Every structure is written in structure tokens, then in C-alpha cells.
Amino acid sequence: MAIAGTGHRPEMLRRKTLANNSRLTIILCALAVPLAMFWLVGGHAMPLLLVSLGLVGGLVTLALHQRGLFEHAATGQVCTMFAGGLLLTLADPQLVDAGLAVALMAPVLASMLGRAALRRQSWAVLAGVGLVGVAATLLPAPEMDGGILLATGGWAFLVSVVVVLHTANRISAAYEVYDKAQVNAYRHLIEHVQDAVLRFSNEGEVLMASQSSESLFGCRRYQLTGSGLTERLHVADRPAFLTAFADANRGGKSRMLEVRMRHDDAHASTSLPRFIWVEVSLSPVIEPESDGSYEVIALLRDITGRKDTEVAMAEARRVAEEASEAKSRFLATIGHELRTPLNAVVGFSEMMTSGIGGELSDTHREYAGLIHQSGKHLLEVVRMLLDMSRLEAGKFELQAEPFAAQDIIEPCFGMVDALAQSRNVRLVADIGRHLPMLVADERACRQILLNLLSNAIKFSHPGGVVTVTLKRQGTSLNLSVSDQGIGMAPESLQRIGEAFFQEHGGLARSYEGTGLGLSIVKGLVDLHQGTLRAMSEIGAGTTVTVLLPINGPAIKSEETATVTPIRKEPAATPLSSWQDEKRKAQ
């Protein structure tokens, strides 16, 4: 049995009322016992019978209450009142008598103390008592003194009225106390909540302002009444506020908006008004009997700090974008300025090594070869920097046209063949059959493949194999480059495509490069709305896969159709722990 706490005042008072009703019944019946005994001596047993019924009912219901059976106690009190009314109805041959009046008090008592089931049952029992009264008028009634019967009925009716009046008074007091406590709690909440709370009438007048509104606006709350709040609104924000208020006041819709309002500062050094940003939440008070307009509750919160942060972030973003654009312009300018002298260095060093300017000694030929090699390397770095800057600036424009993707493999092999032979790496092509035409930028695709091949050759072991695979995969074309080189750690795979990132970084790295190759590949793949994936294992090699849409960046499903996979590719077989330990030891 749950015990009502301090938060359930009506229930507590209802239970106390049940006990008081039992005690009242016992006291009133005990006072009537001497008179009932006197009448019993005179041969009239009805008064004593009625008094005994009241005493027994009061004692039983009080005992039920003390055991915590409150619903049973309420049912007992209602039944006691019905039993008294039934006795008086049977004793009085008249249709309308004191017994029916006593029985009528029972549903009233049930409506104040009982649950819904007891209230419904009490009205059914009252109908039964009425039928018994009708039947009693047709049967011969027992002989009883009229004065004694009238006194007994009046006393029983008086007891029932006293019990009902006491119950009504206590229940009314309970709800009055409860309502007052609720009002005090809500008033305390409104006065101490951080946000300012305003209550508007149906006509839009400010009826109430919380204490926090004084700190929000820097004025006394009474100054917000009338047109005080409207005057504080910034002129540019008044139409938006009035529209939102009309939606809440007339349309019954909740609205939220951000406006500027004047804040008064008595210690300000200037007389210029200071406006703060305020977030206003308008909620209508919906009432069924409303005439089409509603009271509105407004919650106001100072968001000036958040607005200042947003402005600062926007300014920082603008500065960063300007810095990025300046960097791109610098790279483009310096790249073009470097290309001209570098082309001269590469060209003249190649002429010197070929003997056009005369025969060179072995030492001079070696020096000219180093100059030529370093110049080509520097030209490649400049080219990659320019491509990266154009990709970051969004100025790399694609010229998508249909072409056969397999036709670019052999030319790319020829361009990296010298590098592959120098590292003793064999190049292999695995081209699928019946490949569709690919709508893409052929020059960008060549650059993607060249960068992937260069990386694969550079990180392969001598005598290794680099395989290029080309096949169709759904609505995309799958271009994969695999090697059997040093591989990559799992944490490095997550940084694939990051500019200037290298697996073996630092000044003591074994492999030269800028770390821009895969970042350029990722940028070109993203421009084609494709996907870049990488799978690698340390000591076992790396596979980089590029998925390019067959119909170009904007895929047309009506042309490529929808491909439903029939089976899933088998998952990779997990390696045993001893193999992992072996690779770590190597």
C-alpha cells in the first residue's frame, strides 16, 4: 500500500476525513444511546436498532482505516448510510420519507470520498432502495408511534448531513490548500527561473513580468507594461515580432524568434541605447471557451554572447578563406615563376648529357645527370603543388567525355616504365571484358592512375609485382592498383588522402616524396563523385581502389539500371595471432 507523501495533500486530507467521519458517527450514535434505551423500554426497538447500526458501522470503518484499507473504509461508510436509509424506508409506509433522504446522502458521500467504481455502484444501490420504498408502500407497515418515527428519522438524517457537510468542508479545504500550494510553487518557479517570463492578455497587454526580466532589460518590471516592451524592440525586428505574436495570439501556434531589444544601463558612459539579442519563445494558453484569441506566455533569453560568438566565427572563417585564397594565389604564382627556369635547367642539362654542346668528361656528365634528375623532380613537385592548390580552391574544372578507360593503362605504364625498371618491379594489367565507356575527365583519370602507379612502384620491394585491375562494379568502374610492398599500418589507412602525410615521415625517411600524391587522387575522385578505398597490411602490400561513376559525376540510373547484388563477397580470413607476432618481429 503506497503511503501519500507531502506532495499528495488532497489524498492525505481525504484519508483523515474518513477517520473523522467514523469518529463523528460513533460520537453522535453514542449520545443517542440513552434515548434509544428509553424508547426500547417503551416497546419501540427501531431507534436502538438504528443507533446500533451507526455504532457498528463507525467502529468497523475506523478499524479498516487504521489498517490502511482506506477504500474499504469509504465503502463501509457509504454502506452504513444506505443500511440506515433502508431501515427507515421499511419502517415508514410513506413513499417519500426520511429513509430515502438518508439514502440519498450516500451517493453524495461516495462522490467525495470514493473512487469511480464506488460512485457508479452507489447510484445503482440508491435506485434499489427507491424500489424497496415503493414496495413498502404496498405492504402492511409495522405499528410504530409517529412521533418516535419522525424523531428517529430526523436524527438519522441529521447524522448523515453532518457527515456529508464535514466531508465537503474538508475536501474543499484540501483542494484549496493544494491549489494555493501549486500557485505558490509556480510563482516561485517563475520568479527564480533564469529566463525572463512575460504573460500577455488576449489584447496583447503585459499582465505579468518575472523578476528576471528586470536584469534582462535593466529596468523595473512595471516599466514593461503597456507599450513599454514594444518600444524596446529594435525597429527592424518589430514586424517579425508582431507577426509571431499574432500567430500565437490569434492562431494558437507556438513561435520562436530572435530579436534585438534595448537594455538600459544606469552606469553607461554614453547615452546611446545598447541593444542585446534576445531569443523569444511564444506559447499560447489554449482554453476551450476562448473567443478566438488566447493569452500568450513568452520566455525571453539573452543570447548576445552566442551571437557575438557566431559573428566572431564568421569573421574567423572569412579570414581563413582569404588566407587560403592568398595561399592558393601564392602557390600558383610561385609555381609559374619556377616552371620557366626549371624547364631551362632540365632542358640544358639534358642537352649537356646528350653531348650537343660538346663532349663532357665522366665527372661533368654525372653532374649534368644529377642536375637533370633533380630538375625533373622539382618540376614534378611544382606540378603537384599547383594541382593541389587548384583542388583546394575549387578551380579544377572537369571536362567529362566518354572514353575507353582501358586505353589509358598502356600509356601510363610507358610513363612509369623507367621507374619500374630501376626498382626491378614488374607491371601487370588485369582488364575485364565488355567494359562500358566511362564518362569522365580523361586527363584526370590518367593522373589518378599515374599517382597510384608511382606510389605502388616506390613502396614495392625489388622483384615485386604491381597489378592494375579494371572491371565494372554495379554503376561504377573499379580501378584498383595492388602491390606487394611494405604495406601500411591501420592508423595510417585512416589518414589516406591527407595532404603532406607519409607513412614513413621525418627527416630520416627512406622514401622521397611530398605526400601529395594520394591527396590529389582523393580530390580528383571526389570531383567525379567517386569513392577511394584502401586495404593494406604491413609486409603484405597495399591495394588502392577507385570507384568512378560510369555516367559521370551525375549518375543517371535509367541508363545504368539498378544492380542488385546476388551474393556478398567472402569476408577476409582472419589471421592467427602467431602470424601477427611474426610480422611484428620482422
XYZ file of C-alpha atoms in Angstrom:
586
model
C 0.000 0.000 0.000
C 1.515 3.279 -1.117
C 1.639 5.978 1.547
C 0.743 9.501 0.448
C 3.621 11.923 0.937
C 3.648 15.655 1.367
C 3.138 16.091 -2.374
C -0.363 14.470 -2.199
C -2.219 16.809 0.129
C -5.750 16.022 -1.180
C -5.218 12.292 -0.628
C -3.902 12.861 2.880
C -6.879 15.010 3.820
C -9.290 12.507 2.229
C -7.908 9.780 4.472
C -8.136 11.996 7.547
C -11.717 12.822 6.596
C -12.591 9.102 6.508
C -11.320 8.710 10.079
C -13.136 11.846 11.269
C -16.400 10.651 9.708
C -16.134 7.379 11.618
C -15.453 9.201 14.860
C -18.360 11.632 14.286
C -20.725 8.744 13.635
C -19.586 6.942 16.802
C -19.958 10.073 18.949
C -23.401 11.035 17.618
C -24.700 7.487 17.965
C -23.261 7.161 21.476
C -25.090 10.360 22.502
C -28.351 8.902 21.210
C -27.995 5.567 23.065
C -29.762 6.702 26.332
C -32.792 7.976 24.443
C -32.910 4.802 22.313
C -32.827 2.678 25.504
C -35.682 4.723 26.943
C -37.794 4.109 23.866
C -36.834 0.427 23.903
C -38.326 0.137 27.413
C -41.483 1.659 25.976
C -41.636 -1.106 23.339
C -40.023 0.707 20.364
C -36.875 -1.136 19.103
C -36.293 0.816 15.877
C -34.287 3.714 17.481
C -31.902 1.301 19.252
C -31.513 -0.768 16.092
C -30.612 2.313 14.083
C -28.203 3.584 16.766
C -26.524 0.153 16.962
C -26.111 0.149 13.163
C -24.371 3.528 13.328
C -22.058 2.428 16.157
C -21.073 -0.799 14.415
C -20.528 0.977 11.074
C -18.383 3.671 12.703
C -16.242 1.185 14.637
C -15.731 -1.115 11.630
C -14.786 1.677 9.249
C -12.410 3.201 11.830
C -10.710 -0.186 12.227
C -10.382 -0.513 8.437
C -8.864 2.948 8.264
C -6.305 2.142 10.951
C -5.240 -0.952 8.998
C -4.667 1.126 5.863
C -7.719 -0.188 3.975
C -8.946 3.267 3.040
C -11.102 2.250 0.065
C -12.819 -0.384 2.191
C -13.418 2.240 4.889
C -15.061 4.571 2.357
C -17.233 1.724 1.072
C -18.235 0.847 4.668
C -19.366 4.392 5.441
C -21.485 4.531 2.267
C -22.997 1.115 3.016
C -23.781 2.146 6.605
C -25.672 5.167 5.319
C -27.577 3.012 2.810
C -28.468 0.485 5.541
C -29.850 3.208 7.817
C -31.929 4.658 4.992
C -33.256 1.178 4.101
C -34.387 0.533 7.709
C -36.231 3.843 7.872
C -37.837 3.223 4.448
C -39.167 -0.160 5.574
C -40.468 1.304 8.843
C -42.259 4.295 7.216
C -45.168 3.421 4.890
C -44.943 6.784 3.063
C -43.259 6.898 -0.370
C -41.151 9.976 0.411
C -39.724 9.597 3.893
C -36.599 10.239 5.975
C -35.120 6.893 4.911
C -34.996 7.920 1.252
C -33.432 11.240 2.251
C -30.732 9.422 4.273
C -30.087 7.021 1.374
C -29.770 9.997 -0.990
C -26.831 11.279 1.111
C -24.879 8.065 0.425
C -24.075 8.764 -3.301
C -23.115 12.315 -2.346
C -20.677 10.943 0.214
C -19.370 8.400 -2.340
C -18.762 11.134 -4.921
C -16.461 12.962 -2.474
C -14.627 10.036 -0.850
C -14.852 7.062 -3.196
C -13.341 6.029 -6.491
C -15.217 5.856 -9.785
C -16.444 2.288 -9.226
C -17.941 3.143 -5.829
C -19.670 6.233 -7.247
C -21.323 4.204 -10.004
C -22.384 1.431 -7.612
C -23.835 3.895 -5.083
C -26.306 5.280 -7.619
C -27.398 1.742 -8.513
C -27.945 0.927 -4.827
C -29.943 4.161 -4.404
C -32.256 3.010 -7.189
C -32.711 -0.300 -5.352
C -33.581 1.487 -2.106
C -36.149 3.538 -4.005
C -37.753 0.384 -5.394
C -37.881 -1.083 -1.886
C -39.595 2.075 -0.685
C -42.215 1.769 -3.430
C -42.808 -1.877 -2.486
C -43.065 -0.930 1.203
C -45.978 1.377 0.467
C -47.958 -1.567 -0.930
C -47.285 -3.840 2.067
C -48.729 -3.526 5.616
C -46.298 -1.486 7.753
C -45.421 -2.374 11.369
C -47.179 -0.358 14.045
C -44.930 2.439 15.411
C -45.537 5.725 17.135
C -45.472 8.519 14.551
C -43.617 10.949 16.789
C -40.873 8.448 17.621
C -40.523 7.523 13.932
C -40.256 11.196 12.990
C -37.641 11.851 15.695
C -35.633 8.774 14.715
C -35.698 9.705 11.012
C -34.769 13.291 11.772
C -31.844 12.160 13.929
C -30.581 9.769 11.223
C -30.899 12.455 8.564
C -29.073 14.927 10.824
C -26.181 12.475 11.308
C -25.899 11.857 7.543
C -25.997 15.594 6.773
C -23.330 16.318 9.417
C -21.070 13.633 7.926
C -21.595 14.903 4.357
C -21.083 18.563 5.331
C -17.930 17.716 7.250
C -16.624 15.746 4.270
C -17.410 18.555 1.819
C -15.721 21.134 4.045
C -12.594 19.034 4.482
C -12.316 18.134 0.775
C -12.870 21.761 -0.235
C -10.171 22.845 2.214
C -7.857 20.151 0.841
C -8.143 21.360 -2.727
C -7.910 24.972 -1.633
C -4.661 24.207 0.176
C -3.457 22.171 -2.801
C -4.293 24.924 -5.293
C -2.596 27.507 -3.114
C 0.488 25.325 -2.863
C 0.523 24.852 -6.639
C 0.158 28.582 -7.230
C 2.975 29.307 -4.778
C 5.202 26.708 -6.462
C 4.547 28.135 -9.922
C 5.075 31.692 -8.668
C 8.370 30.663 -7.071
C 9.424 28.944 -10.295
C 8.582 31.949 -12.458
C 10.279 34.418 -10.138
C 13.506 32.440 -9.873
C 13.844 30.947 -13.359
C 16.854 32.207 -15.300
C 14.844 33.177 -18.380
C 12.512 36.166 -18.237
C 8.801 35.233 -18.258
C 6.079 37.540 -19.580
C 2.344 36.916 -19.653
C 0.259 38.725 -22.274
C -3.509 39.161 -22.216
C -5.823 38.426 -25.139
C -5.399 42.049 -26.239
C -1.599 41.854 -26.118
C -1.049 43.756 -22.872
C 1.671 42.614 -20.458
C -0.140 41.244 -17.390
C 2.847 39.851 -15.523
C 6.650 40.050 -15.727
C 9.039 37.887 -13.732
C 11.823 39.224 -11.546
C 14.468 38.029 -14.011
C 13.053 40.422 -16.641
C 14.460 43.329 -14.620
C 18.035 42.095 -15.065
C 17.358 41.274 -18.728
C 16.112 44.745 -19.664
C 17.824 46.779 -16.930
C 14.583 48.351 -15.706
C 11.777 47.790 -13.207
C 9.206 45.259 -14.265
C 6.313 47.703 -14.144
C 8.001 49.659 -16.936
C 7.315 46.764 -19.321
C 3.533 47.142 -19.072
C 1.529 48.937 -21.720
C 3.729 49.684 -24.732
C 6.974 49.502 -22.740
C 8.032 46.195 -24.280
C 7.217 47.225 -27.856
C 9.261 50.393 -27.511
C 12.283 48.329 -26.517
C 12.146 46.288 -29.718
C 14.554 47.266 -32.447
C 12.683 48.952 -35.298
C 13.918 46.404 -37.829
C 12.680 43.479 -35.682
C 9.208 44.785 -34.802
C 7.403 43.354 -37.879
C 8.793 39.861 -37.223
C 7.843 40.024 -33.525
C 4.317 41.276 -34.197
C 3.770 38.586 -36.835
C 4.935 35.833 -34.483
C 2.825 37.234 -31.642
C -0.252 37.312 -33.894
C 0.317 33.657 -34.822
C 0.356 32.739 -31.130
C -2.409 35.119 -30.020
C -4.875 34.515 -32.864
C -3.710 31.295 -34.470
C -2.830 29.365 -31.320
C 0.612 28.383 -32.689
C 3.896 28.348 -30.795
C 6.581 30.539 -32.296
C 10.281 31.189 -31.629
C 12.347 34.055 -32.988
C 15.456 36.108 -32.294
C 15.119 39.881 -31.955
C 17.106 42.824 -30.675
C 15.859 44.666 -27.581
C 17.101 47.716 -25.758
C 18.882 47.177 -22.463
C 19.084 50.076 -20.023
C 22.368 50.521 -18.181
C 22.407 53.184 -15.475
C 26.207 53.103 -15.339
C 26.759 53.501 -19.087
C 29.258 56.164 -20.090
C 27.237 57.223 -23.155
C 23.586 57.977 -23.750
C 23.429 55.791 -26.852
C 20.996 52.863 -26.491
C 22.506 49.397 -26.138
C 20.704 46.541 -27.845
C 21.037 42.903 -26.889
C 19.976 39.797 -28.798
C 17.026 38.023 -27.181
C 15.558 34.633 -28.055
C 11.767 34.859 -27.644
C 9.586 31.744 -27.329
C 5.827 32.452 -27.593
C 3.328 29.832 -26.398
C -0.474 30.355 -26.432
C -2.582 29.371 -23.417
C -5.258 27.236 -25.097
C -8.666 27.346 -23.396
C -11.829 25.667 -24.777
C -14.078 28.652 -24.006
C -11.777 31.101 -25.795
C -13.312 33.536 -28.297
C -10.542 33.038 -30.862
C -7.783 34.919 -29.055
C -5.506 33.427 -26.423
C -3.275 34.610 -23.662
C 0.403 34.208 -24.532
C 3.316 33.192 -22.335
C 6.709 34.468 -23.530
C 10.106 33.127 -22.441
C 12.977 35.516 -23.164
C 16.647 34.536 -23.049
C 19.714 36.707 -23.558
C 21.730 35.208 -26.457
C 24.066 38.140 -27.041
C 27.077 36.007 -26.155
C 26.086 33.353 -28.667
C 25.530 35.969 -31.377
C 28.921 37.523 -30.664
C 30.477 34.071 -30.977
C 28.722 33.495 -34.287
C 29.968 36.843 -35.602
C 33.483 36.042 -34.421
C 33.320 32.617 -36.083
C 32.077 34.157 -39.327
C 34.896 36.687 -39.242
C 37.430 33.953 -38.499
C 36.024 31.893 -41.372
C 36.313 34.885 -43.696
C 39.904 35.484 -42.641
C 40.720 31.813 -43.085
C 39.143 31.759 -46.537
C 41.090 34.865 -47.511
C 44.296 33.272 -46.187
C 43.556 30.071 -48.104
C 42.869 32.049 -51.258
C 46.090 34.037 -50.747
C 47.982 30.789 -50.273
C 46.496 29.385 -53.470
C 47.390 32.554 -55.372
C 50.919 32.436 -53.934
C 51.367 28.781 -54.939
C 50.037 29.440 -58.428
C 52.257 32.490 -58.884
C 55.410 30.947 -57.491
C 54.707 27.744 -59.429
C 54.530 29.574 -62.722
C 57.612 31.594 -61.837
C 59.561 28.416 -61.020
C 58.497 26.464 -64.055
C 60.297 28.692 -66.593
C 63.794 28.497 -65.064
C 63.288 24.824 -64.164
C 62.378 23.974 -67.737
C 65.590 25.690 -68.816
C 67.604 23.768 -66.220
C 66.085 20.440 -67.274
C 66.419 21.173 -70.970
C 70.018 22.388 -70.952
C 71.124 19.616 -68.565
C 69.592 17.062 -70.941
C 71.415 18.698 -73.855
C 74.672 18.533 -71.916
C 74.263 14.850 -71.124
C 73.442 14.107 -74.789
C 76.655 15.811 -75.949
C 75.066 18.568 -78.047
C 77.330 21.217 -76.529
C 80.429 19.092 -76.825
C 81.927 16.084 -75.208
C 81.954 16.104 -71.390
C 84.143 14.289 -69.020
C 82.652 11.484 -66.960
C 82.505 13.690 -63.902
C 80.772 16.530 -65.764
C 78.321 14.058 -67.356
C 77.487 12.666 -63.913
C 76.920 16.174 -62.572
C 74.714 17.072 -65.546
C 72.675 13.895 -64.967
C 72.153 14.804 -61.321
C 71.090 18.317 -62.335
C 68.642 16.858 -64.856
C 67.193 14.362 -62.355
C 66.825 16.970 -59.607
C 65.209 19.447 -62.005
C 62.635 16.885 -63.139
C 61.892 16.034 -59.507
C 61.431 19.693 -58.664
C 59.170 20.185 -61.696
C 57.020 17.264 -60.517
C 56.760 18.783 -57.032
C 55.719 22.142 -58.502
C 53.127 20.450 -60.698
C 51.638 18.580 -57.719
C 51.562 21.744 -55.627
C 49.701 23.576 -58.382
C 47.205 20.747 -58.778
C 46.650 20.631 -55.010
C 46.118 24.375 -54.795
C 43.588 24.286 -57.646
C 41.722 21.422 -56.000
C 41.557 23.224 -52.640
C 40.432 26.459 -54.310
C 37.728 24.610 -56.266
C 39.130 25.805 -59.600
C 39.902 22.378 -61.049
C 37.267 22.024 -63.758
C 36.426 18.605 -65.172
C 35.822 18.046 -68.865
C 33.847 14.828 -68.791
C 33.663 12.963 -72.089
C 33.111 9.281 -72.942
C 36.312 7.283 -73.441
C 37.582 3.734 -73.056
C 39.221 3.522 -69.661
C 41.368 0.537 -70.669
C 43.123 2.683 -73.287
C 44.951 4.774 -70.662
C 46.673 1.840 -68.962
C 49.406 1.166 -71.526
C 50.392 4.865 -71.907
C 50.623 5.161 -68.129
C 52.729 2.011 -67.984
C 55.078 3.591 -70.525
C 55.440 6.752 -68.426
C 56.415 4.848 -65.254
C 58.338 2.059 -67.025
C 61.720 3.665 -66.364
C 60.944 3.959 -62.645
C 59.716 0.357 -62.536
C 62.868 -0.958 -64.272
C 65.102 0.994 -61.927
C 63.453 -0.748 -58.957
C 63.106 -4.121 -60.733
C 59.286 -4.071 -60.467
C 57.058 -5.821 -62.998
C 53.819 -4.148 -64.183
C 50.744 -6.329 -64.863
C 47.295 -5.331 -66.204
C 44.106 -7.309 -65.479
C 41.338 -5.793 -67.648
C 37.781 -7.107 -67.547
C 35.770 -7.947 -70.642
C 32.995 -5.871 -72.230
C 33.735 -2.722 -70.255
C 31.414 0.236 -70.926
C 32.570 3.682 -71.946
C 33.456 5.844 -68.951
C 32.179 9.433 -68.827
C 34.967 11.270 -67.022
C 37.887 13.636 -67.486
C 40.487 11.500 -69.284
C 43.385 13.720 -68.214
C 42.307 13.493 -64.546
C 41.949 9.696 -64.821
C 45.455 9.458 -66.265
C 46.765 11.492 -63.353
C 44.915 9.261 -60.859
C 46.440 6.115 -62.360
C 49.920 7.650 -62.646
C 49.942 8.723 -58.992
C 48.736 5.301 -57.843
C 51.327 3.527 -60.002
C 54.125 5.792 -58.797
C 53.252 5.123 -55.163
C 52.937 1.367 -55.730
C 56.311 1.162 -57.506
C 58.037 3.405 -54.967
C 56.968 1.290 -51.992
C 57.447 -2.129 -53.651
C 60.306 -4.494 -52.901
C 62.790 -5.283 -55.695
C 61.394 -8.070 -57.850
C 57.825 -7.251 -56.828
C 54.711 -7.052 -58.992
C 52.300 -4.111 -59.368
C 48.896 -5.121 -60.733
C 46.309 -2.786 -62.266
C 42.763 -4.202 -62.265
C 39.920 -2.669 -64.264
C 36.366 -4.058 -64.062
C 32.746 -2.994 -63.783
C 31.150 -2.884 -60.326
C 27.468 -2.017 -60.466
C 27.029 1.537 -61.731
C 30.730 2.280 -61.245
C 34.028 1.344 -62.829
C 36.505 -0.294 -60.453
C 40.146 0.756 -60.909
C 42.493 -0.985 -58.445
C 46.275 -0.821 -58.084
C 47.889 -3.528 -55.930
C 51.470 -4.003 -54.851
C 53.423 -6.432 -52.700
C 55.418 -3.796 -50.875
C 55.890 -2.622 -47.325
C 52.181 -2.022 -46.594
C 50.592 0.432 -44.176
C 49.536 0.361 -40.542
C 45.778 0.540 -39.723
C 46.132 4.001 -38.168
C 47.800 5.243 -41.370
C 44.955 3.907 -43.531
C 42.564 6.274 -41.754
C 44.670 9.224 -42.974
C 44.660 8.207 -46.633
C 44.205 11.316 -48.768
C 45.503 13.732 -46.144
C 47.846 16.299 -47.685
C 51.576 16.017 -46.881
C 51.040 12.780 -44.941
C 53.574 9.978 -45.405
C 53.705 6.588 -43.742
C 57.447 6.944 -43.250
C 57.807 10.598 -42.337
C 60.552 12.580 -40.666
C 63.991 13.596 -41.787
C 65.267 10.010 -41.736
C 62.615 8.599 -44.076
C 63.727 6.069 -46.688
C 61.336 7.157 -49.468
C 61.301 10.570 -51.082
C 58.133 12.459 -51.902
C 55.866 15.245 -50.706
C 52.893 13.184 -49.588
C 50.597 14.906 -52.097
C 50.023 12.008 -54.497
C 47.113 10.313 -52.728
C 45.619 13.654 -51.619
C 45.451 14.717 -55.295
C 43.946 11.332 -56.178
C 41.293 11.774 -53.474
C 40.490 15.298 -54.673
C 40.083 14.150 -58.287
C 37.962 11.174 -57.242
C 35.715 13.437 -55.138
C 35.261 15.754 -58.139
C 33.966 12.747 -60.077
C 31.678 11.883 -57.100
C 33.539 8.607 -56.789
C 34.927 6.605 -53.874
C 38.505 5.967 -52.740
C 39.244 2.871 -50.666
C 42.464 1.340 -49.407
C 43.289 -2.047 -47.888
C 46.744 -2.790 -46.579
C 48.739 -4.963 -44.252
C 52.252 -4.376 -43.030
C 54.649 -6.546 -45.016
C 51.944 -7.868 -47.378
C 51.304 -4.884 -49.644
C 48.584 -2.344 -50.344
C 45.543 -2.226 -52.633
C 44.046 1.156 -53.504
C 40.619 1.047 -55.208
C 38.926 3.898 -57.047
C 35.221 3.647 -57.947
C 34.183 6.119 -60.664
C 30.541 6.535 -61.794
C 30.168 5.161 -65.318
C 27.874 8.020 -66.425
C 29.984 10.714 -64.852
C 29.510 12.783 -61.677
C 25.680 12.892 -62.063
C 24.651 9.230 -62.298
C 21.551 8.511 -64.390
C 20.021 5.344 -63.029
C 17.789 4.935 -66.083
C 20.902 4.456 -68.203
C 22.962 2.278 -65.867
C 19.964 0.451 -64.344
C 19.837 -0.734 -60.769
C 22.184 -3.575 -59.924
C 21.024 -5.927 -57.192
C 23.850 -7.912 -55.603
C 23.166 -11.649 -55.703
C 25.855 -12.663 -53.237
C 28.242 -10.952 -50.908
C 31.974 -11.135 -51.314
C 33.524 -13.556 -48.822
C 34.999 -11.915 -45.782
C 38.738 -11.955 -45.380
C 40.052 -14.905 -43.394
C 41.278 -13.669 -40.017
C 44.978 -14.175 -39.415
C 46.139 -16.175 -36.457
C 47.931 -14.468 -33.622
C 51.294 -16.132 -34.341
C 51.283 -14.653 -37.867
C 50.720 -11.179 -36.443
C 53.553 -11.667 -33.985
C 55.814 -12.879 -36.794
C 55.156 -9.733 -38.849
C 55.785 -7.532 -35.825
C 59.101 -9.286 -35.234
C 60.089 -8.714 -38.857
